[in-house]
XYZ file of C-alpha atoms in Angstrom:
618
model
C -0.162 -0.142 0.158
C 1.133 3.710 -0.872
C 0.591 6.032 2.244
C -0.281 10.138 0.831
C -1.153 13.408 2.569
C -3.378 16.144 1.137
C -2.429 19.678 2.630
C -5.794 21.841 2.932
C -4.375 25.683 2.390
C -5.928 28.623 1.830
C -7.139 31.899 3.034
C -8.846 32.390 6.799
C -12.513 32.049 6.289
C -12.370 30.279 3.058
C -13.457 26.945 4.089
C -11.047 24.816 4.253
C -12.360 23.043 7.402
C -15.271 22.680 5.947
C -14.585 21.556 2.738
C -12.232 18.968 4.782
C -15.816 17.548 6.706
C -17.315 17.673 3.336
C -14.308 15.068 2.575
C -14.076 12.772 5.387
C -16.832 13.561 7.699
C -14.565 14.740 10.512
C -14.228 18.107 12.043
C -10.705 18.950 12.765
C -10.617 22.019 14.664
C -10.181 20.341 17.956
C -9.564 23.067 20.485
C -12.117 25.119 22.715
C -10.449 28.199 21.048
C -11.034 27.384 17.397
C -14.956 26.157 18.332
C -15.283 29.436 20.133
C -13.506 31.449 17.486
C -14.460 28.940 14.179
C -10.864 29.205 13.141
C -8.115 27.067 13.258
C -5.512 27.834 14.796
C -3.537 24.692 14.935
C -3.171 21.864 12.119
C -5.959 19.546 12.045
C -5.892 15.582 10.815
C -8.449 13.646 8.692
C -8.413 10.734 6.854
C -9.962 10.777 3.334
C -11.247 7.226 2.951
C -10.160 5.253 -0.378
C -9.665 1.978 -1.201
C -7.172 -0.293 -0.526
C -4.550 0.308 -2.629
C -3.809 3.598 -0.711
C -4.101 5.711 2.619
C -4.638 9.069 2.565
C -4.240 11.632 5.231
C -5.523 15.156 4.848
C -4.043 18.589 6.503
C -6.248 21.478 7.109
C -3.972 24.275 8.041
C -4.536 27.744 9.534
C -4.741 30.534 7.211
C -4.940 33.040 9.606
C -1.328 35.332 8.508
C -1.137 35.465 12.703
C -0.646 31.215 12.255
C 1.937 31.207 9.543
C 4.308 29.425 11.485
C 1.292 26.510 12.503
C 0.498 26.321 8.174
C 4.377 25.898 7.329
C 4.675 23.211 9.803
C 1.080 21.188 8.634
C 1.991 21.317 5.054
C 6.185 20.684 5.500
C 5.910 17.000 3.723
C 2.493 16.866 1.632
C 2.677 15.110 -1.160
C 0.017 17.506 -2.357
C -2.812 20.483 -2.249
C -5.921 21.563 -2.334
C -5.958 25.560 -2.610
C -9.020 26.692 -1.595
C -10.492 29.911 -2.448
C -13.962 31.250 -1.490
C -15.999 31.886 -5.383
C -17.714 34.875 -3.544
C -13.858 37.009 -2.429
C -11.562 35.163 -5.034
C -7.779 35.552 -4.721
C -6.787 37.152 -1.232
C -3.004 37.824 0.213
C -3.041 34.854 2.206
C -3.827 32.571 -0.760
C -1.002 34.322 -2.762
C 1.286 33.099 0.392
C 0.667 30.079 0.789
C 1.346 29.140 -2.929
C 4.454 30.836 -2.171
C 5.615 28.610 0.423
C 4.051 25.719 -0.926
C 6.039 26.058 -4.042
C 9.337 26.654 -1.939
C 8.505 23.451 0.140
C 8.413 21.883 -2.826
C 4.477 20.942 -3.419
C 4.788 20.470 -7.350
C 1.334 18.722 -7.489
C -1.817 20.879 -6.847
C -5.797 20.872 -7.303
C -8.275 24.787 -6.929
C -11.050 24.604 -4.555
C -13.744 27.240 -5.465
C -15.838 26.911 -2.354
C -19.255 28.203 -1.777
C -20.049 28.187 -5.260
C -23.547 27.180 -5.225
C -25.457 28.667 -8.056
C -22.554 29.935 -9.705
C -23.138 29.437 -13.601
C -20.904 28.416 -16.662
C -19.925 31.756 -16.893
C -18.998 33.719 -13.166
C -17.150 29.918 -13.324
C -15.026 30.721 -16.176
C -14.452 34.368 -15.171
C -12.833 32.926 -11.410
C -11.194 29.836 -13.045
C -8.898 32.769 -15.158
C -8.795 35.069 -12.410
C -6.737 32.876 -9.899
C -4.758 31.618 -13.362
C -3.595 35.559 -13.712
C -3.006 35.838 -10.305
C -0.962 32.586 -9.416
C 0.613 33.143 -12.624
C 4.639 31.933 -12.550
C 3.412 29.546 -10.177
C 2.428 25.565 -9.931
C -1.262 26.329 -9.376
C -1.344 27.932 -12.308
C -1.876 25.101 -14.058
C -4.231 22.901 -11.644
C -7.108 21.894 -12.440
C -10.004 23.955 -11.103
C -13.124 22.447 -9.428
C -16.184 24.499 -7.953
C -17.949 23.118 -4.462
C -20.327 23.714 -2.265
C -19.246 21.853 1.187
C -22.621 22.284 2.629
C -24.779 21.154 -0.166
C -22.489 18.373 -0.762
C -22.044 20.035 -4.551
C -19.137 19.091 -6.141
C -17.578 17.061 -3.227
C -17.750 13.449 -5.111
C -16.119 14.844 -8.013
C -13.523 16.624 -6.278
C -12.544 13.345 -3.700
C -12.444 11.278 -6.953
C -9.886 13.861 -8.916
C -7.556 14.026 -5.756
C -7.505 10.279 -4.950
C -6.881 9.366 -9.053
C -3.970 12.208 -8.897
C -2.934 10.385 -5.975
C -2.830 6.924 -7.414
C -0.897 8.604 -10.410
C 1.888 9.601 -8.456
C 5.058 7.887 -7.328
C 4.968 6.133 -3.577
C 7.288 7.707 -0.953
C 10.548 6.385 0.007
C 10.454 3.828 2.847
C 14.097 2.897 2.532
C 16.884 4.761 4.543
C 16.786 5.498 8.136
C 13.219 6.801 10.038
C 12.507 10.585 10.300
C 9.388 12.253 12.052
C 9.506 16.069 12.293
C 6.787 16.179 16.027
C 4.302 18.834 15.953
C 2.127 17.478 18.824
C 3.466 16.246 22.192
C 0.695 15.272 24.497
C 0.496 12.906 28.040
C -2.443 9.900 28.120
C -3.899 8.753 31.120
C -2.467 5.059 31.465
C -0.426 5.687 28.851
C 2.340 7.926 28.867
C 3.998 9.909 26.203
C 2.738 10.290 22.871
C 3.757 12.235 20.039
C 2.607 12.952 16.655
C 3.626 13.709 13.366
C 3.740 12.571 9.959
C 6.469 10.156 8.667
C 9.148 12.018 6.740
C 11.240 8.754 5.776
C 11.137 5.150 6.289
C 9.409 2.788 8.640
C 9.515 2.176 12.579
C 8.076 -0.874 14.110
C 6.333 -1.351 17.788
C 9.919 -1.955 20.006
C 12.387 0.278 17.878
C 14.532 2.254 19.627
C 14.555 5.369 18.359
C 16.658 8.892 18.885
C 14.890 12.196 19.787
C 17.232 15.084 18.716
C 18.655 17.539 18.793
C 18.620 16.221 22.377
C 19.991 13.044 21.940
C 17.565 10.905 24.512
C 16.941 7.588 23.605
C 13.247 6.355 23.611
C 11.226 3.071 22.784
C 7.697 2.410 20.605
C 5.449 1.161 23.062
C 2.187 1.473 20.400
C 1.554 3.186 17.589
C -1.730 4.896 15.832
C -2.693 5.924 12.343
C -5.949 7.573 12.408
C -7.129 6.039 15.541
C -6.285 2.501 14.131
C -3.324 0.639 16.484
C -0.973 -0.273 13.789
C 2.742 -2.316 14.506
C 4.669 -0.369 11.947
C 3.952 3.037 10.317
C 5.643 4.109 6.743
C 6.603 6.908 4.848
C 3.709 9.615 4.411
C 1.406 8.275 6.831
C 0.518 10.963 9.884
C 0.988 8.683 13.399
C 0.388 8.581 16.997
C 3.346 6.942 18.679
C 3.726 6.487 22.269
C 7.346 6.336 23.723
C 8.499 4.932 26.591
C 11.879 6.065 28.035
C 10.560 10.111 28.240
C 8.141 12.600 29.587
C 6.143 14.427 27.347
C 7.092 17.745 28.982
C 10.616 17.225 27.698
C 9.431 17.118 23.935
C 8.324 20.190 21.672
C 7.649 21.222 18.320
C 10.547 20.948 15.894
C 11.819 18.029 17.383
C 12.613 14.638 14.892
C 12.485 11.595 16.311
C 14.746 8.805 14.228
C 16.692 5.933 13.597
C 19.550 6.774 11.849
C 22.075 9.511 12.725
C 21.267 13.065 10.923
C 23.040 15.910 11.327
C 22.768 18.261 14.757
C 23.515 21.702 13.422
C 23.036 25.849 13.885
C 24.896 26.851 10.188
C 23.382 25.930 7.275
C 24.742 26.598 3.971
C 21.589 27.444 1.797
C 20.384 28.454 -1.594
C 17.532 30.700 -1.058
C 14.837 32.192 -3.737
C 13.126 35.117 -2.308
C 9.512 36.182 -2.799
C 8.059 39.207 -4.212
C 6.184 39.405 -0.381
C 8.499 41.483 2.058
C 8.890 45.172 1.493
C 12.119 46.098 3.485
C 14.927 45.007 2.243
C 16.555 42.480 4.002
C 20.212 43.773 5.191
C 23.614 41.733 5.899
C 23.428 39.624 9.074
C 19.911 40.734 9.817
C 17.619 38.582 12.000
C 15.502 35.542 10.634
C 13.473 32.814 11.216
C 14.061 29.693 10.113
C 11.055 27.062 9.087
C 12.204 23.512 8.329
C 10.041 20.305 9.229
C 8.107 21.498 12.484
C 11.373 23.363 13.399
C 11.020 27.215 13.678
C 14.783 28.631 14.998
C 15.674 32.579 15.051
C 19.365 33.271 13.340
C 20.525 35.317 11.216
C 21.388 35.247 7.400
C 24.484 35.399 6.172
C 25.378 36.378 2.260
C 29.007 36.282 0.382
C 27.816 38.359 -2.966
C 25.214 41.083 -1.683
C 25.045 43.403 1.365
C 21.289 43.823 1.123
C 18.444 41.690 0.028
C 15.449 43.117 -2.112
C 12.196 42.167 -3.141
C 12.306 42.609 -6.405
C 15.031 40.171 -6.626
C 14.294 36.137 -8.077
C 17.504 34.122 -6.513
C 18.685 31.566 -6.068
C 21.271 33.664 -3.320
C 24.105 31.069 -2.014
C 24.099 32.251 1.814
C 24.065 30.828 5.371
C 21.744 30.996 7.865
C 23.286 31.060 11.112
C 20.574 29.565 13.823
C 20.548 30.390 17.326
C 19.854 26.913 18.486
C 20.396 23.844 16.620
C 17.650 21.787 14.738
C 17.713 18.630 12.622
C 17.871 18.904 8.905
C 19.280 17.136 5.940
C 20.700 18.077 2.529
C 18.061 19.099 0.494
C 15.500 19.836 3.093
C 13.077 22.471 2.530
C 13.091 25.932 4.518
C 10.921 29.149 4.713
C 12.694 32.176 5.808
C 10.854 34.537 7.461
C 11.779 38.150 9.396
C 10.460 38.522 12.557
C 9.914 41.911 12.557
C 7.894 43.127 10.626
C 6.255 39.352 10.286
C 6.641 38.394 6.512
C 7.824 36.117 4.117
C 11.464 36.547 2.779
C 11.606 33.332 0.487
C 12.801 29.757 1.034
C 15.103 27.158 -0.668
C 16.773 24.079 0.290
C 19.722 23.010 2.727
C 23.296 22.872 0.710
C 24.808 21.637 3.723
C 23.512 21.058 6.830
C 26.993 21.507 9.065
C 28.291 23.680 7.094
C 31.641 26.029 8.117
C 32.050 29.961 7.877
C 33.368 30.923 4.539
C 35.030 34.627 2.898
C 32.743 36.907 1.603
C 33.261 36.635 -2.109
C 32.776 35.318 -5.554
C 34.567 32.184 -5.229
C 32.362 31.101 -2.210
C 29.684 31.664 -4.529
C 30.535 29.515 -7.232
C 31.709 27.109 -4.859
C 28.189 26.538 -3.199
C 26.522 26.825 -6.397
C 28.760 24.227 -7.731
C 27.757 22.251 -4.833
C 23.849 22.448 -5.014
C 24.185 21.759 -8.919
C 26.016 18.918 -9.183
C 24.807 15.586 -10.263
C 24.867 12.464 -7.672
C 28.708 11.319 -9.548
C 29.313 15.071 -8.831
C 28.284 15.253 -5.466
C 29.004 12.106 -4.328
C 32.591 12.056 -5.655
C 32.859 15.733 -3.360
C 31.737 13.593 -0.556
C 34.224 11.021 -0.788
C 37.080 13.024 -1.765
C 36.739 15.031 1.308
C 36.332 11.978 3.799
C 38.683 9.578 1.958
C 36.879 6.348 2.301
C 32.984 6.516 2.702
C 29.836 3.701 2.763
C 27.420 3.418 1.070
C 25.081 3.855 3.572
C 27.109 6.527 5.414
C 27.058 8.078 1.579
C 23.210 7.854 1.241
C 22.124 9.344 4.642
C 24.688 12.180 4.113
C 23.783 12.789 0.359
C 19.979 12.352 0.959
C 20.244 9.771 -1.831
C 18.232 6.160 -1.983
C 20.808 2.925 -1.741
C 20.223 2.811 -5.171
C 21.101 5.745 -6.756
C 24.322 6.250 -4.346
C 25.366 2.864 -6.074
C 24.412 3.479 -9.156
C 26.552 7.367 -8.911
C 29.496 5.296 -7.202
C 30.065 2.802 -10.288
C 33.356 4.374 -11.321
C 35.003 4.809 -7.802
C 37.482 2.569 -6.641
C 36.542 1.159 -3.479
C 38.640 -0.833 -0.696
C 36.646 -3.268 0.789
C 33.045 -1.850 1.258
C 34.609 2.050 1.333
C 34.200 3.977 -1.421
C 37.143 6.169 -2.425
C 38.334 8.585 -5.087
C 41.763 6.805 -7.033
C 43.626 10.223 -5.146
C 42.304 9.445 -1.780
C 43.658 5.944 -2.295
C 46.949 7.218 -4.154
C 47.564 9.392 -0.635
C 46.291 6.337 2.095
C 48.769 4.094 0.079
C 51.590 6.429 0.160
C 50.564 7.522 3.351
C 50.631 3.785 5.035
C 54.001 2.716 3.126
C 55.454 6.027 4.474
C 54.510 4.827 7.934
C 55.996 1.576 7.282
C 59.122 2.289 5.684
C 59.633 5.121 8.690
C 59.050 1.701 11.474
C 61.083 -0.137 9.194
C 63.858 2.139 9.162
C 64.519 2.619 12.687
C 63.746 -0.991 13.971
C 65.336 -3.237 10.793
C 65.737 -6.048 13.540
C 61.985 -6.373 14.245
C 60.099 -8.104 11.051
C 57.755 -5.408 10.646
C 55.700 -2.423 11.820
C 52.932 -4.051 14.415
C 49.472 -4.289 12.332
C 47.619 -2.657 15.334
C 49.855 0.865 15.881
C 49.361 1.107 11.953
C 45.979 0.920 11.906
C 45.906 3.576 14.535
C 48.142 5.667 13.249
C 46.206 6.517 10.247
C 43.526 9.125 10.360
C 40.622 7.037 9.168
C 38.114 4.284 10.867
C 39.598 1.564 11.814
C 37.906 -0.324 9.266
C 38.545 1.800 6.614
C 42.318 1.253 7.801
C 41.664 -2.099 8.160
C 40.197 -2.179 4.517
C 43.125 -0.335 3.077
C 45.430 -2.674 4.414
C 43.828 -5.359 2.836
C 43.897 -3.451 -0.745
C 47.665 -3.176 -0.104
C 48.002 -6.630 0.709
C 45.893 -8.002 -2.493
C 48.074 -6.523 -4.496
C 51.231 -7.702 -3.054
C 52.545 -3.759 -1.727
C 53.056 -5.126 1.551
C 52.608 -8.876 3.470
C 51.580 -9.266 6.632
C 53.014 -11.909 9.318
C 50.117 -12.511 12.098
C 50.699 -8.912 13.901
C 53.273 -7.567 11.778
C 52.921 -5.352 8.560
C 56.119 -5.033 5.828
C 56.573 -4.325 2.807
C 56.710 -7.543 -0.060
C 60.432 -7.984 -0.197
C 61.459 -6.334 2.958
C 62.972 -9.164 5.952
C 64.941 -8.404 9.023
C 68.554 -7.310 9.146
C 71.326 -6.131 11.211
C 71.454 -2.424 10.931
C 75.352 -1.482 8.871
C 76.632 0.173 11.584
C 76.310 -2.624 14.283
C 76.290 -5.347 11.893
C 79.664 -6.812 13.374
C 79.269 -6.331 16.780
C 75.733 -8.400 16.408
C 76.903 -11.411 14.655
C 79.870 -11.197 17.574
C 76.767 -11.964 19.977
C 75.106 -14.130 17.747
C 77.967 -16.201 17.133
C 78.651 -16.279 21.251
C 74.745 -17.916 21.925
C 74.379 -20.396 19.025
C 77.471 -21.818 19.520
C 77.667 -22.008 22.708
C 74.971 -25.087 23.199
C 73.380 -25.421 26.246
C 75.538 -23.527 28.184
C 75.100 -19.635 26.880
C 77.192 -17.295 28.421
C 75.118 -14.362 30.030
C 73.088 -12.126 27.137
C 73.988 -8.433 28.825
C 77.349 -9.604 29.554
C 78.018 -10.576 25.448
C 76.335 -7.868 24.588
C 79.034 -5.536 26.782
C 81.734 -7.586 25.544
C 80.725 -6.736 21.985
C 80.212 -2.926 22.506
C 76.602 -3.195 21.969
C 74.732 -0.340 23.180
C 71.713 -0.963 26.114
C 69.344 0.263 23.000
C 70.350 -2.048 20.086
C 70.979 -4.964 22.379
C 67.135 -5.138 23.614
C 66.616 -4.870 19.636
C 68.716 -7.944 18.973
C 67.643 -9.886 21.980
C 63.887 -9.692 20.730
C 64.934 -10.626 17.031
C 66.530 -13.912 18.330
C 63.550 -14.581 20.058
C 61.627 -14.407 16.898
C 63.264 -16.725 15.190
C 66.593 -18.473 16.169
C 66.575 -18.518 20.385
C 64.949 -19.227 23.326
C 64.603 -17.757 26.701
C 66.302 -19.600 28.734
C 65.672 -17.933 31.390
C 66.064 -14.043 32.651
C 69.916 -13.747 31.740
C 70.279 -16.387 29.328
C 68.854 -17.320 25.471
C 69.733 -20.496 24.093
C 70.022 -21.654 20.651
C 66.350 -23.086 19.048
C 68.765 -25.732 18.021
C 71.354 -26.552 20.479
C 67.785 -26.720 22.993
C 66.007 -29.231 20.163
C 69.014 -31.789 19.738
C 69.395 -31.958 23.034
C 65.602 -32.924 23.756
C 66.147 -34.840 21.341
C 69.753 -36.985 22.701
C 68.062 -37.114 26.184
C 64.793 -39.208 24.790
C 66.971 -41.782 22.850
C 67.962 -42.731 26.351
C 65.656 -42.446 28.857
C 62.192 -44.295 28.206
C 58.863 -42.741 28.905
C 60.214 -40.572 31.456
C 63.307 -39.410 33.728
C 64.861 -37.742 36.719
C 66.632 -35.061 37.194
C 69.416 -36.929 37.920
C 69.141 -38.852 34.922
C 69.094 -35.779 32.857
C 72.383 -34.315 34.380
C 74.111 -37.914 33.688
C 73.021 -37.983 29.753
C 73.464 -33.863 28.879
C 76.333 -32.969 31.229
C 75.039 -30.237 32.924
C 75.140 -28.354 35.946
C 71.750 -27.512 37.606
C 72.756 -23.812 37.065
C 71.936 -24.790 33.080
C 69.616 -27.811 33.978
C 67.041 -27.039 36.132
C 66.013 -23.455 33.246
C 66.366 -26.520 30.823
C 64.075 -28.714 32.249
C 61.525 -25.832 32.928
C 61.502 -24.709 29.063
C 61.549 -28.342 28.512
C 58.016 -28.473 29.777
C 57.088 -24.790 28.775
C 57.633 -25.665 25.230
C 55.822 -28.815 25.171
C 58.481 -30.908 25.182
C 57.811 -32.987 28.470
C 55.912 -32.466 31.941
C 56.062 -32.799 35.492
C 55.122 -35.396 37.383
C 56.081 -36.006 40.913
C 59.698 -35.359 41.254
C 59.964 -36.335 38.066
C 59.338 -35.867 33.849
C 57.614 -37.864 31.457
C 57.614 -37.230 27.800
C 54.556 -35.495 26.219
């Protein structure tokens, strides 16, 4: 099933709520003040009954200019609008402002419903149609189909409903892939149930039992139960109007503008944007002037920063590439739509799309504008290329979230990008990363020529990427045989541990002393001191010999691995299943100084095992 939302917009007293009731048999004015004053103050919601192929919600948004913020919160995320115009008044100022706001929020599909039109003749209907097309010229509403209805007599209601449903059926379904996101527009408590929030699912799906995060507060909550139009649901989908009962939080800690999510979304106070002004404001907007930004259900104060001008006038059509610096953090993503209004006097400046939700400060000048323009107009391939180049190694899922692109679109855009394991990268990034990894390995090898290579864990820690990305890079280099890995060590292909040139003869002397002394080796430190080997290189030589040709007899002595194994073999030939300390002494001819640690080493190496005072062969 596909899920859609229709917005009911228009001037105050033009009959939006009455038309909604005629279409749905539900009164969306629920507040006492709304009943008393006969106006909508908060967005109202109702279900439009259809067949089983689609599920449709109607949002009835306030028409009074004082409630424009509630109107913006209500229509963010709708799929189609029914623009309501009273036949006895025609297009009014609020009608035009609503159309501009809807267009700036990305609404492309609409219908026009002339209410209070019972008894209008064809000539008057034609005049009204021409007038609305003239007054809304240049907007999506200019080409919208026009219907004449009367909500009290129900004239034209069935035709309007059928046309709206057919138009929705012809539209593509919303994306349900990707992380769940629901901007909250209401929060309250239900006795016996606890905290409940309401909103329209902007993207993704969520199910009972899911753990979500409330942003920007970063609080973890769990879904206890959900309803869609007062019916319990186990899962809610993109496009549905949902009420969600949450555990783990009090309703007073949730406010309009908060966002429920299942994934990572930017929490930001600095946003790069493309702004399209509307011819509604009168006073020029100065550089760094105070503004109010509406996105999703958020409403936040801030200031506007231009990069190519010092003021904006109403006769400019845009696009204007600029930045909004907010007083409080909001949750938004690339391509999210927004509306910009002036706090005093209250008027709509324009709106547009987010280019970078986590922007940095930029210099004033043409170069900044050109860069923002390029990032705004770039193809998915270009945007992905820039994103990956900036971060070096990126997972497809990460790119999908950051660029607000479906996973399939990211995969398609990444067709010509190289990969390191599951990570997308670029040729430049990959070359740079490989060069850095090789430099770190070579530097370590030069400083530690006796070691088997650089510790692999140390390399991962020194590379300036996520651990998983660094592992993927190393795996790619190993596969191409640029480097080799030996257990916990990694080194260049063809590289072998070796004595440093300046100390080679002295190390060879110590090595010969140990290897040629058989089962009675000299004290290691005395041997290195006699050879004139510095303490730091003495430690390196000890590690090198233990890695290959020697064993640690005790703290002071190293013993040749070959001599040890030959001694054990000789002892085994002259004993049966086991032997005593005295028998070992007789066959090996060693004093207790060497014999006791030698037999303990035999236990450690798995040749023998202690049994009372004797030993048995394993």
